[in-house]
Coordinates of C-alpha atoms in Angstrom, one line a residue:
M1 CA 0.0 0.0 0.0
S2 CA 2.3 2.8 1.3
T3 CA 2.2 6.5 2.0
A4 CA 4.5 9.2 0.5
F5 CA 4.4 13.0 1.0
Q6 CA 6.5 16.1 0.4
I7 CA 7.2 18.8 3.0
N8 CA 8.1 22.3 2.1
Q9 CA 8.9 24.5 5.1
N10 CA 10.9 27.7 5.0
G11 CA 12.9 26.6 2.1
E12 CA 13.6 23.1 3.4
Y13 CA 12.4 20.3 1.2
L14 CA 11.7 16.7 2.3
V15 CA 10.1 13.7 0.7
C16 CA 8.8 11.1 3.2
K17 CA 7.8 7.5 2.6
N18 CA 6.3 4.5 4.4
Q19 CA 6.7 1.3 2.5
D20 CA 3.8 -1.1 3.4
V21 CA 4.3 -4.6 2.1
I22 CA 4.3 -8.2 3.5
Y23 CA 8.0 -8.7 2.7
N24 CA 10.9 -7.6 4.9
G25 CA 13.8 -7.5 2.4
V26 CA 15.1 -4.0 1.6
Y27 CA 18.5 -2.9 0.1
L28 CA 20.3 0.2 -0.8
F29 CA 22.3 0.6 -4.0
T30 CA 24.4 3.4 -5.4
N31 CA 24.3 3.8 -9.2
Q32 CA 27.1 5.4 -11.2
R33 CA 26.9 8.0 -13.9
G34 CA 28.0 7.4 -17.5
V35 CA 26.6 3.9 -17.7
R36 CA 24.8 2.8 -20.9
K37 CA 21.6 0.8 -20.0
T38 CA 18.9 -1.1 -21.9
A39 CA 15.6 -1.9 -20.3
L40 CA 14.7 -5.5 -19.6
M41 CA 11.8 -6.0 -22.0
L42 CA 10.6 -9.2 -23.7
P43 CA 10.1 -9.1 -27.5
P44 CA 8.4 -7.7 -29.5
T45 CA 8.4 -4.6 -27.2
Q46 CA 11.2 -2.2 -28.0
P47 CA 13.3 -1.6 -24.9
A48 CA 14.4 1.9 -24.0
S49 CA 18.2 2.6 -24.0
W50 CA 19.9 5.5 -22.3
V51 CA 23.1 6.6 -20.6
S52 CA 23.0 7.7 -16.9
A53 CA 23.9 11.3 -16.7
Y54 CA 23.6 11.4 -12.9
G55 CA 24.6 9.1 -10.0
S56 CA 21.9 8.1 -7.5
L57 CA 21.1 6.3 -4.3
T58 CA 18.2 3.9 -4.6
V59 CA 16.2 1.7 -2.3
S60 CA 14.9 -1.6 -3.6
Q61 CA 13.1 -4.7 -2.4
I62 CA 13.6 -6.6 -5.7
G63 CA 17.2 -5.9 -6.7
K64 CA 19.5 -3.4 -8.4
E65 CA 18.1 -1.3 -11.3
N66 CA 14.5 -2.0 -10.1
P67 CA 14.1 0.7 -7.3
N68 CA 11.2 1.4 -5.1
G69 CA 12.5 5.0 -4.9
G70 CA 15.6 7.1 -4.7
I71 CA 17.5 10.4 -4.9
N72 CA 20.1 11.4 -7.5
E73 CA 23.1 13.6 -7.0
K74 CA 21.1 16.7 -8.3
G75 CA 18.5 16.3 -5.6
L76 CA 15.7 14.8 -7.7
V77 CA 13.6 12.4 -5.7
V78 CA 11.2 9.8 -7.2
E79 CA 8.9 7.8 -5.0
Q80 CA 5.8 5.7 -5.6
T81 CA 2.8 4.0 -4.0
T82 CA 0.3 1.4 -5.3
L83 CA -2.7 2.6 -7.2
W84 CA -5.0 -0.1 -8.4
Q85 CA -6.8 2.2 -10.8
T86 CA -3.6 2.6 -12.8
E87 CA -3.9 1.8 -16.5
Y88 CA -0.6 2.3 -18.3
P89 CA -0.6 3.4 -22.0
A90 CA -1.3 0.9 -24.7
S91 CA 1.6 -0.4 -26.8
D92 CA 2.9 2.1 -29.4
V93 CA 6.1 2.9 -31.2
R94 CA 7.8 4.4 -28.1
P95 CA 10.5 2.4 -26.3
A96 CA 9.5 1.0 -22.9
V97 CA 10.6 0.2 -19.4
N98 CA 8.9 -1.5 -16.5
E99 CA 7.2 0.4 -13.7
L100 CA 10.2 0.3 -11.4
Q101 CA 12.9 0.9 -14.0
W102 CA 10.9 4.0 -14.9
I103 CA 12.1 5.4 -11.6
Q104 CA 15.7 4.5 -12.4
Y105 CA 15.4 6.1 -15.8
L106 CA 14.2 9.4 -14.4
L107 CA 16.9 9.4 -11.7
D108 CA 19.5 8.6 -14.3
T109 CA 18.5 11.3 -16.9
C110 CA 16.8 14.2 -15.1
S111 CA 17.9 16.8 -12.6
T112 CA 14.5 18.6 -11.9
V113 CA 10.8 18.0 -12.0
Q114 CA 10.6 20.1 -15.1
E115 CA 13.0 17.8 -16.9
V116 CA 11.0 14.8 -15.8
L117 CA 7.9 16.2 -17.3
E118 CA 9.8 16.9 -20.6
V119 CA 11.2 13.4 -21.0
A120 CA 8.5 11.2 -19.5
P121 CA 6.2 11.3 -22.5
S122 CA 9.0 9.9 -24.7
I123 CA 9.0 6.4 -23.2
R124 CA 6.2 4.3 -21.8
I125 CA 5.7 1.7 -19.1
D126 CA 5.1 -1.9 -20.3
Q127 CA 5.2 -5.5 -19.0
S128 CA 4.4 -4.2 -15.5
T129 CA 3.8 -6.2 -12.4
S130 CA 2.6 -3.4 -10.1
R131 CA 0.2 -0.5 -10.7
L132 CA 1.8 2.6 -9.3
H133 CA 1.5 6.4 -9.2
Y134 CA 4.5 8.6 -8.5
L135 CA 5.5 11.6 -6.3
I136 CA 8.5 13.6 -7.7
A137 CA 10.3 16.5 -6.1
D138 CA 13.5 18.4 -6.6
K139 CA 16.0 20.8 -4.9
I140 CA 14.2 24.0 -5.9
G141 CA 11.0 22.9 -4.2
D142 CA 9.1 21.9 -7.4
R143 CA 6.9 18.7 -7.0
A144 CA 4.5 16.7 -9.1
V145 CA 2.2 13.7 -8.9
I146 CA 2.1 11.5 -12.0
E147 CA -0.6 9.0 -12.5
F148 CA -1.6 6.8 -15.4
L149 CA -5.4 6.7 -15.7
N150 CA -7.5 5.3 -18.6
G151 CA -4.2 4.7 -20.5
K152 CA -3.1 8.3 -20.3
M153 CA -0.5 10.2 -18.2
T154 CA -2.1 12.6 -15.8
I155 CA 0.1 15.2 -14.1
Y156 CA -0.6 17.3 -11.0
R157 CA 2.2 19.9 -10.4
G158 CA 3.4 22.9 -8.6
E159 CA 1.4 24.4 -5.7
L160 CA -0.3 21.1 -4.8
P161 CA -2.6 21.8 -1.8
L162 CA -1.8 18.5 -0.3
P163 CA 1.4 16.8 -1.8
V164 CA 0.5 13.3 -0.5
I165 CA -0.1 10.1 -2.3
V166 CA -1.6 7.0 -0.7
N167 CA -3.5 4.3 -2.6
S168 CA -6.3 6.4 -4.1
P169 CA -6.4 8.5 -7.2
Y170 CA -4.9 11.9 -6.3
K171 CA -7.6 14.3 -7.5
E172 CA -10.5 12.2 -6.2
A173 CA -8.8 11.7 -2.8
L174 CA -8.0 15.4 -2.5
K175 CA -11.6 16.4 -3.2
E176 CA -12.9 14.1 -0.4
I177 CA -10.4 15.6 2.1
E178 CA -11.3 19.1 1.1
S179 CA -15.0 18.3 1.5
G180 CA -14.5 17.5 5.1
K181 CA -15.3 13.9 4.9
T182 CA -13.7 11.8 7.7
N183 CA -15.3 8.3 7.4
W184 CA -14.9 5.8 4.5
S185 CA -16.3 2.7 6.2
D186 CA -18.7 2.2 3.3
C187 CA -15.9 2.1 0.7
G188 CA -14.3 -1.2 1.6
E189 CA -11.3 -1.9 3.9
Y190 CA -8.6 -1.1 1.3
Q191 CA -10.0 2.3 0.3
E192 CA -10.9 3.2 3.9
N193 CA -7.4 2.5 5.1
S194 CA -5.9 4.6 2.2
M195 CA -8.1 7.6 2.9
Q196 CA -7.6 7.4 6.7
R197 CA -3.9 7.6 6.2
L198 CA -4.3 10.6 3.9
L199 CA -6.5 12.2 6.5
T200 CA -3.9 11.5 9.2
V201 CA -1.1 13.1 7.2
S202 CA -3.3 16.1 6.2
K203 CA -4.1 16.8 9.8
R204 CA -0.5 16.5 11.0
M205 CA 1.0 18.8 8.3
P206 CA -0.1 22.1 9.9
E207 CA 1.7 21.1 13.1
I208 CA 5.1 21.5 11.5
S209 CA 5.6 25.1 12.7
N210 CA 5.5 23.8 16.3
H211 CA 8.6 21.6 15.8
I212 CA 12.2 22.7 15.9
D213 CA 13.6 19.6 14.1
I214 CA 11.9 19.0 10.8
I215 CA 13.3 15.5 10.4
D216 CA 11.9 14.5 13.8
F217 CA 8.6 15.9 12.7
A218 CA 8.7 14.0 9.4
F219 CA 9.2 10.7 11.3
E220 CA 6.4 11.6 13.7
V221 CA 4.0 12.0 10.8
L222 CA 5.3 8.7 9.2
T223 CA 4.7 6.9 12.5
S224 CA 1.2 8.2 12.7
A225 CA 0.5 6.8 9.2
R226 CA 2.2 3.4 9.8
R227 CA 0.4 0.2 9.2
E228 CA 1.2 -3.2 10.8
D229 CA 3.0 -4.2 7.6
T230 CA 5.1 -1.0 7.3
V231 CA 8.6 -2.4 6.5
F232 CA 10.6 0.8 6.2
S233 CA 10.3 4.5 6.6
L234 CA 12.5 7.1 4.7
V235 CA 13.0 10.8 4.9
Y236 CA 14.8 12.3 1.9
D237 CA 16.4 15.6 3.0
I238 CA 16.9 17.2 -0.4
N239 CA 18.7 20.3 0.9
R240 CA 21.4 18.3 2.7
M241 CA 21.3 15.4 0.2
E242 CA 20.7 12.9 3.0
V243 CA 18.4 9.9 3.4
H244 CA 17.2 9.1 6.9
A245 CA 15.9 5.6 7.3
C246 CA 14.5 3.0 9.8
T247 CA 13.0 -0.4 9.3
N248 CA 10.6 -2.7 11.2
R249 CA 13.5 -5.1 12.2
N250 CA 16.0 -2.3 12.8
P251 CA 14.1 0.8 14.1
E252 CA 17.3 2.7 14.9
R253 CA 17.4 5.8 12.7
K254 CA 20.3 5.9 10.2
T255 CA 21.5 8.8 8.1
I256 CA 23.0 8.0 4.7
K257 CA 24.8 11.0 3.1
T258 CA 24.9 10.8 -0.7
L259 CA 27.8 13.2 -0.7
D260 CA 29.9 10.5 0.9
F261 CA 29.7 8.4 -2.3
D262 CA 31.6 8.8 -5.5
F263 CA 29.3 8.3 -8.5
A264 CA 32.1 8.7 -11.1
N265 CA 32.0 6.4 -14.1
G266 CA 34.3 3.5 -13.8
L267 CA 34.1 3.2 -10.1
P268 CA 32.1 0.3 -8.6
S269 CA 28.6 0.7 -7.2
Q270 CA 28.0 0.2 -3.5
S271 CA 25.3 -1.8 -1.7
V272 CA 24.0 -2.7 1.8
D273 CA 21.2 -4.5 3.5
L274 CA 19.1 -1.8 5.1
Q275 CA 17.7 -4.2 7.7
R276 CA 21.3 -4.7 8.9
L277 CA 22.6 -1.2 8.6
R278 CA 23.6 0.4 11.9
A279 CA 23.6 4.1 12.8
K280 CA 27.4 4.5 13.4
N281 CA 29.9 4.6 10.5
V282 CA 27.1 4.2 8.0
T283 CA 29.2 4.6 4.8
E284 CA 31.8 2.1 6.0
Q285 CA 29.1 -0.6 6.1
F286 CA 28.4 -0.4 2.4
E287 CA 30.3 -3.0 0.3
T288 CA 31.3 -3.1 -3.3
Y289 CA 28.4 -4.2 -5.3
N290 CA 28.6 -7.7 -6.8
T291 CA 26.2 -10.2 -8.5
E292 CA 26.1 -12.4 -5.5
F293 CA 24.7 -9.6 -3.4
N294 CA 22.1 -8.9 -6.0
H295 CA 21.2 -12.6 -6.4
K296 CA 20.5 -12.7 -2.6
A297 CA 18.1 -9.7 -3.0
V298 CA 16.3 -11.1 -6.1
N299 CA 16.1 -14.7 -4.8
S300 CA 14.8 -13.5 -1.4
F301 CA 12.0 -11.6 -3.1
F302 CA 10.9 -14.2 -5.7
R303 CA 11.3 -17.1 -3.2
D304 CA 9.4 -15.5 -0.4
P305 CA 6.6 -18.0 0.5
T306 CA 4.0 -15.3 1.3
L307 CA 4.5 -13.4 -2.0
T308 CA 4.6 -16.6 -4.0
A309 CA 1.3 -17.7 -2.5
I310 CA -0.3 -14.4 -3.3
F311 CA 1.0 -13.8 -6.8
K312 CA 1.2 -17.5 -7.7
W313 CA 4.3 -16.8 -9.8
E314 CA 6.6 -19.6 -11.0
I315 CA 10.1 -18.1 -11.3
S316 CA 12.8 -20.6 -12.4
D317 CA 16.3 -20.6 -10.9
E318 CA 17.5 -19.6 -14.3
M319 CA 15.3 -16.6 -14.4
V320 CA 16.3 -15.5 -10.9
H321 CA 20.0 -15.8 -12.0
F322 CA 19.2 -13.8 -15.2
L323 CA 17.6 -11.0 -13.2
A324 CA 20.4 -11.0 -10.7
C325 CA 23.0 -10.7 -13.5
Y326 CA 21.0 -8.1 -15.4
P327 CA 23.0 -5.0 -14.2
D328 CA 26.2 -6.8 -15.4
S329 CA 25.0 -6.4 -19.0
F330 CA 25.6 -2.6 -18.8
S331 CA 28.6 -0.9 -20.3

């Protein structure tokens, strides 16, 4: 399910995220600039190809190059939550990526929200597993919500009255909050929970002026919007280029400074298991990325018994190996 929101307070810009899912694996990856990539698409779909202009720090539950969200070295943040009403565009002549690699593509190629909106129409999302909508923010305070409804890209941008996405269509959910509605028990458990989290965040946001530490406040709001299946919580401090994180199994708050990493082309990427990351000497706990680490992440996800029972997927060992080695195909 999940909750994501942006905070803009006196020139300080944060993006905050609760990831709600019945799977505990979560990993951080750095991604180098100057890498030529091709999307993982099955024929006859034409895969998108690009060269990463910017380095980034991404969080993923599935493996490298398929992020749940992240921040690049220019301060662009891309995050997402599930939206069942999503309908991606029909097949056409444009090259394609999947719904998670779309996040990596934007982080690799864009430095601002404006640039995202300029390049996003040039590729499409195809062969997706999840239905998502996206919250995007940058270092100058611009932000946008992007949804795919009825096969078309829908954009809400700029002075958003409530820069929050849950698991309901943005415009419809905003109207209900603005109308003063506070009860959705007649809408089904899923929709009710989504709207209650949106209501919770909307009520907490005006309290920000009473707090000295904006990061503490951000985590307070995330805590108030938590579910029993919240696996990790993130606060992207765009001004300071930091990611603050805690997980269900490791609630100690960690601070990852993107400026501590070198994203130069030719240097190896770094990786770490966020569930095991400790608060002291954070950067030193990252290890040089290798296929074995990625195989652990990919295998853990696709072999999780609960996810397998729900999605009823049958992923061969060969396919797991292929997905784990996918980043090695880049030049």
